[in-house]
Amino acid sequence: MMDGRDFMKGNEALAIGALKAGLNAYFAYPITPSSEVPETLAREFKSPEYPEFRMFLQAASELEAISMVIGAASTGAKVMTATSGPGFSLKQEGMSYAAAMELPFLVADVNRAGPGLGNLGPEQSDYLQATRGGGHGGYRNIVLAPNSVQEMAAFPGLGFSLAFKYRNPVVILADAFLGQLKEDIVFPKIAPERFPTPWAASGARGAERHVLASLHLDFEDQSRHAEHLARKYEEVESAEQRSDSYMASDADVVLVAYGVVARLCRRAVKELRERRVRAGLFRPVTLSPFPSNDLKALVDKGVKKFVVVELNAGQMILDVRLALEGRGQIESVHKMGGLLPAASDVVRRVEALSK
Amino acid sequence: MKVEVITAGQGGQGVLELANYIAYFEIMKGRHAAYTPSYGPESRGGKVKCYVVASDEQIDSPIVEEPDVLIVMNALSMDFVPMLKAGGTLIFNSSLVEQGPRRTDIKVRRVPATALAASLKELGPPGGGDTSIAANSVMFGAFLAVAGEPLAGQTEAVREVLAHFFTERKAAYIMLNSRAVETGYAFVTDHPEETSAPRELLA
């Protein structure tokens, strides 16, 4: 496009966004509806535009792909993989090891309907799995929730900077709709960020020996490590909450939604305002840490009703309840199976509630 | 200015490409556009629909609930007619759809897109060949006419849209498709719009 805009799918934007953020290695095991991510990266491999993109490898399974990610991330490289529900489950064991080893990398989960194989439509049913750390042992992922193709392009950069800052896996939690949605976007012209990696196993002759392991057989040692991780998650919790809000500060009722659902809720808010319902929108950008502080601030401003709209039977609503600590009335609107609620349905529900 | 469109048909009719042309054209006009394909596990033979939202402002929801324009390529996809906004425009492929809509509160454009595309044989592959595949480009032209886009002076813009999607070996088909766009545009301009129930229902 002559004016510097591009027109592409969310999945393609995620891939190009990662390249522009300086991606070094991608380990692929394609699964619908995320397959355009590896497709795009395979196409761009060896492109002179991305000299830092040095490895693209198709694994034989998701387990193999996440293990390759662990290996490459151990060297301090910028590494990514992408998947969807069933594949994300298979990667959980590796993510637990990576959390223990404190490895920075990106995993995109383009959420499809589940459980099981489900179907290829959008859902937000991996919310708890992603935000709680879906593998064994007590760990947390940092989870980012884009709501547009523009954010699909931008979040790999943000994701790498959080991953390296905290030495922690970062999940980009999208959904089938965002993966397949095409929009006009602008890639910011910025040089990839460089991160110091004094902990990395560089393999260089004569370099200091660095052991990256998840095994701590000594109880005292494991206890110290677990406490260290817990402190880190607390630090992330206090420093990295991110959210967006729209017409929320003077609202009587606030819709809480993330991802593509937040887009249709923004439309619903406009329609509600036209019908003289003082509605607003609160959109978590980080799902983990959940932006509790900003949400709590809305109750302090006098918001009394919250309607949580999500593509699952009620998962984020648990975090909303925790954040609001019993204050405010909290209702749920949901849709599952690959379908989205209509903005008009949300409008009707909110109108009924505000009478 | 905001326009919401649904394109619908069966796999292989270029329904998604048609939506792509519309979205890309709108972006070239300086607007924002969102395009959402939705299809099942089958990429051919099933029912395919696609949303396009184009707007001067940032787009809130990419989901189309009440389209301003509905473009229907086959009979099965007339199922989408109830979604159309009152006063909206239905453009349907009258080569493949015999029965017009029952609604009387919409504008109707019947365009024999498959037949018009098939008539462009001389621009098809050497040695002759079926050009009805360009029916989606005929509908792109019909859309431009319905949207009130003056085609004069836009030939380059249309060609640029097509060139974006017909790359490498497919570039050979740009000529056929740009002629198909002009054909669809001319057909709509030359035929009056129907605002009440179509003839066969009144008879």
Coordinates of C-alpha atoms in Angstrom, one line a residue:
Chain A
M1 CA 0.0 0.0 0.0
M2 CA 1.3 3.4 -0.9
D3 CA 0.5 5.0 2.4
G4 CA 2.6 2.5 4.3
R5 CA -0.3 0.4 5.5
D6 CA -0.4 -3.4 5.1
F7 CA -3.5 -5.5 4.8
M8 CA -3.1 -9.0 6.4
K9 CA -4.5 -11.7 8.6
G10 CA -3.9 -11.6 12.4
N11 CA -1.8 -14.8 12.1
E12 CA 0.4 -13.3 9.4
A13 CA 0.8 -10.0 11.4
L14 CA 1.9 -12.0 14.4
A15 CA 4.5 -13.7 12.3
I16 CA 5.8 -10.5 10.7
G17 CA 5.6 -8.7 14.0
A18 CA 7.8 -11.3 15.6
L19 CA 10.3 -11.0 12.7
K20 CA 10.4 -7.2 13.1
A21 CA 11.0 -7.7 16.8
G22 CA 14.1 -9.7 15.9
L23 CA 12.9 -13.3 16.0
N24 CA 15.9 -15.7 15.7
A25 CA 14.2 -19.1 15.7
Y26 CA 10.8 -20.6 15.1
F27 CA 9.8 -24.2 15.8
A28 CA 6.7 -25.2 14.0
Y29 CA 4.0 -27.7 14.4
P30 CA 1.0 -26.3 12.5
I31 CA -2.6 -26.6 13.6
T32 CA -5.7 -24.8 12.4
P33 CA -6.5 -22.0 13.1
S34 CA -2.9 -20.9 13.7
S35 CA -1.2 -22.4 10.6
E36 CA -0.6 -19.1 8.8
V37 CA 2.0 -18.3 11.5
P38 CA 4.4 -21.0 10.4
E39 CA 3.3 -20.6 6.8
T40 CA 4.3 -16.9 6.8
L41 CA 7.5 -17.6 8.6
A42 CA 8.5 -20.4 6.2
R43 CA 7.9 -18.0 3.4
E44 CA 10.0 -15.2 5.0
F45 CA 12.9 -17.6 6.0
K46 CA 16.1 -16.3 4.4
S47 CA 14.5 -13.1 3.4
P48 CA 17.2 -10.4 3.4
E49 CA 14.9 -8.2 5.3
Y50 CA 15.2 -10.4 8.4
P51 CA 18.9 -11.4 8.7
E52 CA 18.4 -12.3 12.4
F53 CA 15.9 -15.0 11.5
R54 CA 18.3 -17.9 11.4
M55 CA 16.3 -21.0 12.1
F56 CA 12.9 -22.4 11.0
L57 CA 12.3 -26.0 11.9
Q58 CA 9.3 -28.1 11.4
A59 CA 9.0 -30.5 14.4
A60 CA 7.5 -34.0 14.3
S61 CA 5.1 -33.1 17.2
E62 CA 4.1 -30.3 19.5
L63 CA 6.3 -32.0 22.3
E64 CA 9.2 -31.8 20.0
A65 CA 8.5 -28.2 19.0
I66 CA 8.3 -27.0 22.6
S67 CA 11.5 -28.9 23.5
M68 CA 13.3 -27.3 20.6
V69 CA 12.0 -23.9 21.9
I70 CA 13.5 -24.8 25.3
G71 CA 16.9 -25.6 23.8
A72 CA 17.1 -22.5 21.6
A73 CA 15.8 -20.2 24.4
S74 CA 18.5 -21.5 26.7
T75 CA 21.1 -19.8 24.4
G76 CA 19.4 -16.4 24.9
A77 CA 17.9 -16.3 21.4
K78 CA 14.5 -14.8 20.6
V79 CA 12.3 -17.9 20.0
M80 CA 8.7 -18.4 19.3
T81 CA 6.2 -21.1 18.5
A82 CA 2.4 -20.9 17.8
T83 CA -0.4 -23.4 18.3
S84 CA -4.0 -23.9 19.1
G85 CA -5.9 -25.6 22.0
P86 CA -5.0 -29.3 21.5
G87 CA -1.4 -28.4 20.6
F88 CA -1.2 -25.9 23.5
S89 CA -2.2 -28.8 25.9
L90 CA 0.7 -30.9 24.5
K91 CA 3.1 -28.1 25.1
Q92 CA 2.2 -27.7 28.8
E93 CA 4.8 -30.1 30.1
G94 CA 7.5 -28.1 28.3
M95 CA 6.2 -24.8 29.5
S96 CA 6.4 -26.1 33.1
Y97 CA 10.0 -27.0 32.6
A98 CA 10.7 -23.6 30.9
A99 CA 9.0 -21.7 33.8
A100 CA 11.3 -23.6 36.2
M101 CA 14.3 -22.9 34.0
E102 CA 13.2 -19.2 33.7
L103 CA 13.4 -19.2 29.9
P104 CA 12.2 -16.2 27.9
F105 CA 10.1 -17.1 24.8
L106 CA 6.8 -16.6 23.1
V107 CA 4.0 -19.1 22.6
A108 CA 0.9 -18.0 20.7
D109 CA -2.3 -19.9 21.4
V110 CA -4.9 -19.1 18.7
N111 CA -7.8 -20.4 20.8
R112 CA -10.3 -22.7 19.1
A113 CA -13.4 -24.3 20.5
G114 CA -12.9 -27.1 22.9
P115 CA -12.5 -29.2 25.0
G116 CA -10.9 -32.1 23.1
L117 CA -10.7 -31.5 19.3
G118 CA -13.7 -29.2 19.5
N119 CA -13.9 -27.3 16.2
L120 CA -12.0 -24.6 14.4
G121 CA -14.1 -21.6 15.5
P122 CA -13.1 -19.0 18.1
E123 CA -13.4 -19.5 21.8
Q124 CA -11.7 -18.1 24.9
S125 CA -11.8 -21.4 26.8
D126 CA -8.1 -21.7 27.2
Y127 CA -8.2 -18.6 29.6
L128 CA -7.6 -20.6 32.8
Q129 CA -5.0 -22.9 31.2
A130 CA -3.0 -20.0 29.9
T131 CA -3.3 -17.6 32.9
R132 CA -2.8 -20.2 35.7
G133 CA 0.1 -22.1 34.0
G134 CA -1.4 -25.1 32.4
G135 CA 1.4 -27.6 33.3
H136 CA 2.4 -29.1 36.7
G137 CA 3.9 -27.2 39.6
G138 CA 3.2 -23.7 40.7
Y139 CA 4.1 -21.3 38.0
R140 CA 2.6 -18.4 36.1
N141 CA 2.8 -17.3 32.4
I142 CA 2.6 -13.7 31.4
V143 CA -0.4 -13.6 29.1
L144 CA -1.2 -10.9 26.5
A145 CA -4.5 -10.6 24.8
P146 CA -4.5 -8.7 21.5
N147 CA -7.8 -7.5 20.1
S148 CA -6.9 -6.4 16.6
V149 CA -4.6 -7.3 13.8
Q150 CA -2.6 -4.2 14.8
E151 CA -2.0 -5.7 18.2
M152 CA -1.3 -9.1 16.8
A153 CA 1.6 -7.3 15.0
A154 CA 2.7 -5.3 18.0
F155 CA 2.5 -7.9 20.8
P156 CA 5.5 -10.1 19.8
G157 CA 7.7 -7.1 20.5
L158 CA 6.0 -6.4 23.8
G159 CA 6.1 -10.1 24.6
F160 CA 9.8 -10.4 24.0
S161 CA 10.6 -7.4 26.2
L162 CA 8.5 -8.8 29.1
A163 CA 9.9 -12.3 28.5
F164 CA 13.5 -11.1 28.7
K165 CA 12.8 -8.7 31.5
Y166 CA 11.4 -11.4 33.8
R167 CA 13.0 -14.5 32.2
N168 CA 9.6 -16.0 31.8
P169 CA 7.5 -17.6 29.0
V170 CA 4.9 -15.2 27.5
V171 CA 1.7 -16.4 26.0
I172 CA -0.1 -14.4 23.3
L173 CA -3.6 -15.6 23.7
A174 CA -5.6 -14.9 20.5
D175 CA -8.5 -16.8 19.1
A176 CA -9.6 -18.2 15.7
F177 CA -11.4 -15.0 14.8
L178 CA -8.3 -12.8 15.4
G179 CA -6.1 -15.3 13.6
Q180 CA -8.3 -15.2 10.5
L181 CA -9.4 -11.5 10.6
K182 CA -7.7 -9.2 8.1
E183 CA -7.3 -5.5 8.8
D184 CA -5.2 -2.6 7.6
I185 CA -2.2 -2.1 9.9
V186 CA 1.0 -0.2 10.2
F187 CA 4.2 -1.8 11.3
P188 CA 6.2 0.6 13.5
K189 CA 9.6 1.3 12.1
I190 CA 11.7 0.5 15.1
A191 CA 14.9 -1.5 15.5
P192 CA 14.5 -4.8 17.4
E193 CA 15.3 -4.5 21.1
R194 CA 18.5 -6.1 22.4
F195 CA 18.3 -7.9 25.7
P196 CA 21.3 -8.7 27.9
T197 CA 21.4 -12.5 28.6
P198 CA 24.3 -13.0 31.1
W199 CA 22.5 -16.2 32.2
A200 CA 22.5 -17.9 28.8
A201 CA 24.3 -21.1 27.9
S202 CA 26.2 -19.7 25.0
G203 CA 28.3 -22.7 24.2
A204 CA 31.3 -20.5 23.6
R205 CA 34.7 -22.0 24.3
G206 CA 36.1 -20.7 27.6
A207 CA 32.8 -19.0 28.5
E208 CA 31.5 -19.1 32.1
R209 CA 29.5 -22.3 32.8
H210 CA 25.8 -21.7 33.0
V211 CA 23.5 -24.5 34.1
L212 CA 19.8 -24.2 33.1
A213 CA 17.9 -27.0 34.8
S214 CA 14.5 -27.6 36.4
L215 CA 15.7 -30.3 38.8
H216 CA 16.4 -29.2 42.4
L217 CA 16.7 -32.5 44.3
D218 CA 17.8 -30.8 47.5
F219 CA 14.6 -29.6 49.4
E220 CA 16.2 -26.4 50.6
D221 CA 17.4 -25.6 47.1
Q222 CA 14.0 -26.3 45.6
S223 CA 12.3 -24.3 48.3
R224 CA 14.6 -21.3 47.6
H225 CA 13.9 -21.6 43.9
A226 CA 10.1 -21.8 44.4
E227 CA 10.2 -18.7 46.7
H228 CA 12.3 -16.9 44.1
L229 CA 9.7 -17.7 41.4
A230 CA 6.9 -16.6 43.7
R231 CA 8.6 -13.2 44.3
K232 CA 9.1 -12.8 40.5
Y233 CA 5.4 -13.4 39.9
E234 CA 4.5 -10.9 42.6
E235 CA 6.8 -8.3 40.9
V236 CA 5.1 -9.0 37.5
E237 CA 1.7 -8.7 39.2
S238 CA 2.5 -5.3 40.7
A239 CA 4.4 -3.8 37.7
E240 CA 2.9 -5.2 34.5
Q241 CA -0.9 -4.9 34.7
R242 CA -2.2 -3.4 31.5
S243 CA -5.8 -2.5 30.5
D244 CA -7.8 -0.2 28.3
S245 CA -11.1 1.4 29.0
Y246 CA -13.7 3.2 27.0
M247 CA -16.3 5.5 28.4
A248 CA -15.9 3.7 31.7
S249 CA -15.2 6.5 34.2
D250 CA -18.8 7.8 34.4
A251 CA -20.5 4.5 33.6
D252 CA -23.3 2.8 35.6
V253 CA -22.5 -0.5 34.0
V254 CA -19.2 -1.6 32.7
L255 CA -18.7 -4.5 30.2
V256 CA -15.5 -6.5 30.8
A257 CA -14.2 -8.3 27.8
Y258 CA -10.9 -9.1 26.1
G259 CA -9.8 -10.0 22.5
V260 CA -12.3 -9.8 19.7
V261 CA -15.2 -9.8 22.2
A262 CA -14.0 -6.4 23.4
R263 CA -14.4 -5.1 19.9
L264 CA -18.0 -6.1 19.7
C265 CA -18.6 -4.8 23.2
R266 CA -17.2 -1.4 22.2
R267 CA -19.9 -1.3 19.6
A268 CA -22.5 -2.4 22.2
V269 CA -21.3 0.4 24.5
K270 CA -21.9 3.0 21.7
E271 CA -25.4 1.6 21.1
L272 CA -26.2 1.5 24.8
R273 CA -25.1 5.2 25.1
E274 CA -27.5 6.0 22.2
R275 CA -30.2 4.4 24.2
R276 CA -29.2 6.5 27.3
V277 CA -27.7 3.6 29.2
R278 CA -24.5 4.8 30.8
A279 CA -22.3 1.9 29.7
G280 CA -18.6 1.6 29.5
L281 CA -16.0 -1.0 28.6
F282 CA -13.0 -2.4 30.5
R283 CA -10.6 -4.4 28.4
P284 CA -7.8 -6.4 30.1
V285 CA -4.7 -6.3 27.8
T286 CA -2.7 -8.5 30.2
L287 CA -4.8 -11.5 31.3
S288 CA -1.9 -12.5 33.6
P289 CA -1.2 -10.4 35.5
F290 CA -4.9 -9.5 35.6
P291 CA -5.4 -5.7 35.7
S292 CA -7.2 -5.8 39.1
N293 CA -6.0 -2.4 40.2
D294 CA -7.6 -0.5 37.2
L295 CA -10.8 -2.5 37.6
K296 CA -11.0 -1.8 41.3
A297 CA -10.5 1.9 40.5
L298 CA -13.8 1.8 38.6
V299 CA -15.7 0.6 41.7
D300 CA -14.1 3.5 43.6
K301 CA -15.4 5.8 40.9
G302 CA -18.9 4.5 41.6
V303 CA -19.4 1.8 38.9
K304 CA -21.9 -0.7 40.5
K305 CA -22.6 -3.2 37.8
F306 CA -20.2 -5.3 35.7
V307 CA -21.1 -7.6 32.8
V308 CA -18.4 -10.0 31.9
V309 CA -18.7 -11.1 28.2
E310 CA -16.5 -14.1 27.2
L311 CA -16.4 -17.0 24.8
N312 CA -16.4 -19.7 27.6
A313 CA -18.8 -20.6 30.4
G314 CA -17.3 -18.1 32.8
Q315 CA -13.5 -18.1 33.3
M316 CA -12.3 -14.5 33.4
I317 CA -15.3 -13.7 35.6
L318 CA -13.4 -15.5 38.4
D319 CA -10.6 -12.9 38.1
V320 CA -13.2 -10.1 38.0
R321 CA -14.7 -11.5 41.3
L322 CA -11.3 -11.7 42.9
A323 CA -10.4 -8.2 41.8
L324 CA -13.7 -6.6 43.0
E325 CA -13.5 -8.4 46.4
G326 CA -17.3 -8.6 46.8
R327 CA -18.1 -5.1 45.7
G328 CA -20.3 -4.5 42.7
Q329 CA -22.8 -6.7 41.0
I330 CA -21.2 -9.1 38.5
E331 CA -23.1 -10.8 35.7
S332 CA -22.0 -13.1 32.9
V333 CA -22.8 -13.2 29.2
H334 CA -21.2 -15.9 27.2
K335 CA -21.2 -17.9 24.0
M336 CA -19.4 -21.0 23.1
G337 CA -18.9 -23.6 20.3
G338 CA -17.2 -21.2 17.8
L339 CA -20.0 -18.7 17.8
L340 CA -19.9 -15.1 19.0
P341 CA -22.6 -13.2 20.8
A342 CA -24.2 -10.5 18.7
A343 CA -23.6 -6.9 19.9
S344 CA -27.4 -6.5 19.8
D345 CA -27.7 -9.5 22.3
V346 CA -25.2 -7.8 24.6
V347 CA -27.1 -4.5 24.4
R348 CA -30.4 -6.3 25.3
R349 CA -28.9 -8.1 28.3
V350 CA -27.3 -4.9 29.6
E351 CA -30.5 -2.9 29.1
A352 CA -32.5 -5.5 31.0
L353 CA -29.9 -5.4 33.8
S354 CA -29.9 -1.6 34.1
K355 CA -33.7 -1.4 34.6
Chain B
M1 CA -18.9 6.9 6.3
K2 CA -19.2 3.2 7.2
V3 CA -20.3 0.3 5.0
E4 CA -20.9 -3.3 6.1
V5 CA -21.0 -6.0 3.6
I6 CA -21.5 -9.8 3.5
T7 CA -20.5 -11.9 0.6
A8 CA -21.9 -15.4 0.4
G9 CA -21.7 -18.4 -1.9
Q10 CA -20.1 -21.7 -2.2
G11 CA -16.5 -22.7 -2.1
G12 CA -14.8 -22.1 -5.5
Q13 CA -16.9 -19.1 -6.4
G14 CA -14.3 -16.7 -5.2
V15 CA -16.5 -15.4 -2.3
L16 CA -13.5 -14.7 -0.1
E17 CA -11.5 -13.1 -2.9
L18 CA -14.5 -10.8 -3.7
A19 CA -14.6 -9.7 -0.1
N20 CA -10.8 -9.1 -0.3
Y21 CA -11.2 -6.9 -3.4
I22 CA -13.8 -4.8 -1.6
A23 CA -11.8 -4.5 1.6
Y24 CA -8.6 -3.7 -0.3
F25 CA -10.3 -1.1 -2.5
E26 CA -11.7 0.6 0.6
I27 CA -8.2 0.7 2.2
M28 CA -6.8 2.2 -1.0
K29 CA -9.5 4.9 -0.7
G30 CA -7.9 5.8 2.6
R31 CA -10.4 4.0 4.8
H32 CA -10.0 1.3 7.4
A33 CA -11.3 -2.1 6.5
A34 CA -11.8 -5.4 8.4
Y35 CA -12.3 -8.7 6.6
T36 CA -13.5 -11.8 8.3
P37 CA -13.7 -15.1 6.4
S38 CA -15.7 -17.8 8.1
Y39 CA -15.7 -21.3 6.7
G40 CA -16.0 -24.8 8.0
P41 CA -13.4 -27.6 7.5
E42 CA -14.3 -27.8 3.8
S43 CA -12.8 -25.2 1.6
R44 CA -14.9 -26.1 -1.4
G45 CA -18.5 -27.1 -2.0
G46 CA -19.8 -25.8 1.4
K47 CA -21.4 -22.5 2.2
V48 CA -18.9 -19.7 2.4
K49 CA -19.5 -16.2 3.9
C50 CA -17.3 -13.3 4.5
Y51 CA -17.8 -10.0 6.4
V52 CA -16.3 -6.7 5.3
V53 CA -16.5 -3.5 7.4
A54 CA -15.1 -0.3 5.9
S55 CA -15.1 3.0 7.7
D56 CA -13.4 6.4 7.8
E57 CA -12.9 5.8 11.5
Q58 CA -11.3 3.0 13.5
I59 CA -13.5 0.0 13.2
D60 CA -15.2 -1.1 16.5
S61 CA -16.5 -4.5 15.6
P62 CA -15.5 -6.5 12.5
I63 CA -18.6 -8.6 12.9
V64 CA -21.4 -7.8 10.5
E65 CA -24.9 -8.3 12.0
E66 CA -26.9 -6.2 9.7
P67 CA -25.2 -5.6 6.3
D68 CA -25.8 -2.6 4.1
V69 CA -25.0 -4.7 1.1
L70 CA -25.4 -8.5 0.7
I71 CA -23.8 -10.2 -2.3
V72 CA -25.1 -13.7 -3.0
M73 CA -23.4 -16.0 -5.5
N74 CA -25.6 -19.1 -5.2
A75 CA -29.2 -20.1 -4.3
L76 CA -28.3 -21.6 -1.0
S77 CA -26.8 -18.4 0.2
M78 CA -30.2 -16.5 -0.2
D79 CA -30.5 -17.7 3.4
F80 CA -28.6 -14.6 4.4
V81 CA -31.3 -12.2 3.0
P82 CA -33.1 -11.9 6.4
M83 CA -29.9 -10.3 7.9
L84 CA -29.9 -7.5 5.4
K85 CA -30.6 -4.0 6.9
A86 CA -34.0 -2.6 5.9
G87 CA -33.2 -0.3 2.9
G88 CA -30.0 -2.2 2.2
T89 CA -29.1 -3.7 -1.1
L90 CA -29.1 -7.3 -2.2
I91 CA -27.0 -8.1 -5.2
F92 CA -27.5 -11.6 -6.4
N93 CA -26.2 -13.9 -9.1
S94 CA -29.3 -14.4 -11.2
S95 CA -27.4 -16.9 -13.4
L96 CA -27.6 -19.3 -10.5
V97 CA -30.4 -18.0 -8.3
E98 CA -33.9 -18.4 -9.9
Q99 CA -36.1 -17.2 -7.0
G100 CA -35.7 -13.6 -6.0
P101 CA -36.1 -12.4 -2.4
R102 CA -39.5 -12.2 -0.6
R103 CA -38.6 -9.1 1.3
T104 CA -40.0 -5.8 0.0
D105 CA -38.1 -3.4 2.2
I106 CA -34.7 -3.8 0.4
K107 CA -33.2 -2.7 -2.9
V108 CA -32.5 -5.6 -5.3
R109 CA -29.9 -5.9 -8.0
R110 CA -30.1 -9.0 -10.1
V111 CA -26.8 -9.5 -11.9
P112 CA -26.2 -12.6 -14.1
A113 CA -22.6 -12.7 -12.9
T114 CA -21.8 -16.2 -14.1
A115 CA -23.2 -15.6 -17.6
L116 CA -21.5 -12.2 -17.9
A117 CA -18.2 -13.7 -16.9
A118 CA -18.6 -16.6 -19.2
S119 CA -19.2 -14.1 -22.1
L120 CA -15.6 -12.8 -21.7
K121 CA -14.2 -16.0 -23.4
E122 CA -11.8 -14.1 -25.6
L123 CA -9.9 -13.0 -22.5
G124 CA -9.6 -16.5 -21.1
P125 CA -6.7 -18.9 -21.3
P126 CA -5.3 -19.4 -24.8
G127 CA -7.2 -22.1 -26.7
G128 CA -10.4 -21.1 -25.1
G129 CA -11.6 -22.0 -21.6
D130 CA -14.3 -21.2 -19.0
T131 CA -14.1 -17.7 -17.8
S132 CA -17.2 -17.9 -15.5
I133 CA -14.7 -18.2 -12.7
A134 CA -14.5 -14.4 -12.9
A135 CA -18.1 -14.0 -11.7
N136 CA -16.8 -12.7 -8.4
S137 CA -15.1 -9.8 -10.3
V138 CA -18.3 -9.0 -12.0
M139 CA -19.9 -8.7 -8.6
F140 CA -17.0 -6.5 -7.4
G141 CA -17.9 -4.2 -10.3
A142 CA -21.6 -4.4 -9.3
F143 CA -20.7 -3.5 -5.8
L144 CA -18.7 -0.4 -6.9
A145 CA -21.7 0.7 -8.9
V146 CA -24.1 0.2 -6.0
A147 CA -21.7 2.0 -3.7
G148 CA -21.8 5.0 -6.0
E149 CA -18.1 4.8 -6.8
P150 CA -17.5 6.5 -10.2
L151 CA -15.7 4.0 -12.3
A152 CA -14.3 6.6 -14.6
G153 CA -10.8 7.3 -13.5
Q154 CA -10.8 4.3 -11.2
T155 CA -9.6 1.8 -13.7
E156 CA -6.1 2.1 -12.3
A157 CA -7.3 1.6 -8.7
V158 CA -9.3 -1.5 -9.8
R159 CA -6.3 -2.8 -11.6
E160 CA -4.1 -2.2 -8.5
V161 CA -6.6 -4.1 -6.3
L162 CA -6.5 -7.1 -8.8
A163 CA -2.7 -6.9 -9.1
H164 CA -2.4 -7.2 -5.3
F165 CA -4.2 -10.5 -5.4
F166 CA -3.2 -11.9 -8.8
T167 CA 0.5 -12.3 -8.4
E168 CA 3.1 -14.4 -10.2
R169 CA 1.5 -16.9 -12.6
K170 CA -1.9 -15.6 -11.8
A171 CA -1.1 -12.1 -13.1
A172 CA -2.2 -13.4 -16.5
Y173 CA -5.7 -13.1 -15.3
I174 CA -5.7 -9.4 -14.4
M175 CA -7.0 -8.4 -17.8
L176 CA -9.9 -10.9 -17.7
N177 CA -10.9 -9.8 -14.2
S178 CA -10.6 -6.1 -14.7
R179 CA -12.8 -6.5 -17.8
A180 CA -15.2 -8.5 -15.6
V181 CA -15.3 -5.6 -13.1
E182 CA -16.2 -3.2 -15.8
T183 CA -18.9 -5.5 -17.1
G184 CA -20.5 -5.8 -13.7
Y185 CA -20.3 -2.1 -13.2
A186 CA -21.9 -1.4 -16.6
F187 CA -24.6 -4.0 -16.0
V188 CA -25.8 -2.4 -12.8
T189 CA -25.6 1.1 -14.3
D190 CA -27.6 0.1 -17.3
H191 CA -30.4 -1.8 -15.3
P192 CA -32.7 0.0 -12.9
E193 CA -32.8 -1.1 -9.3
E194 CA -35.9 -3.0 -8.0
T195 CA -37.3 -1.6 -4.8
S196 CA -40.4 -3.8 -4.4
A197 CA -41.1 -7.5 -4.6
P198 CA -39.7 -8.9 -7.8
R199 CA -41.9 -9.6 -10.7
E200 CA -42.4 -13.3 -10.3
L201 CA -43.9 -12.7 -6.8
L202 CA -46.3 -10.1 -8.0
A203 CA -47.5 -12.1 -11.0

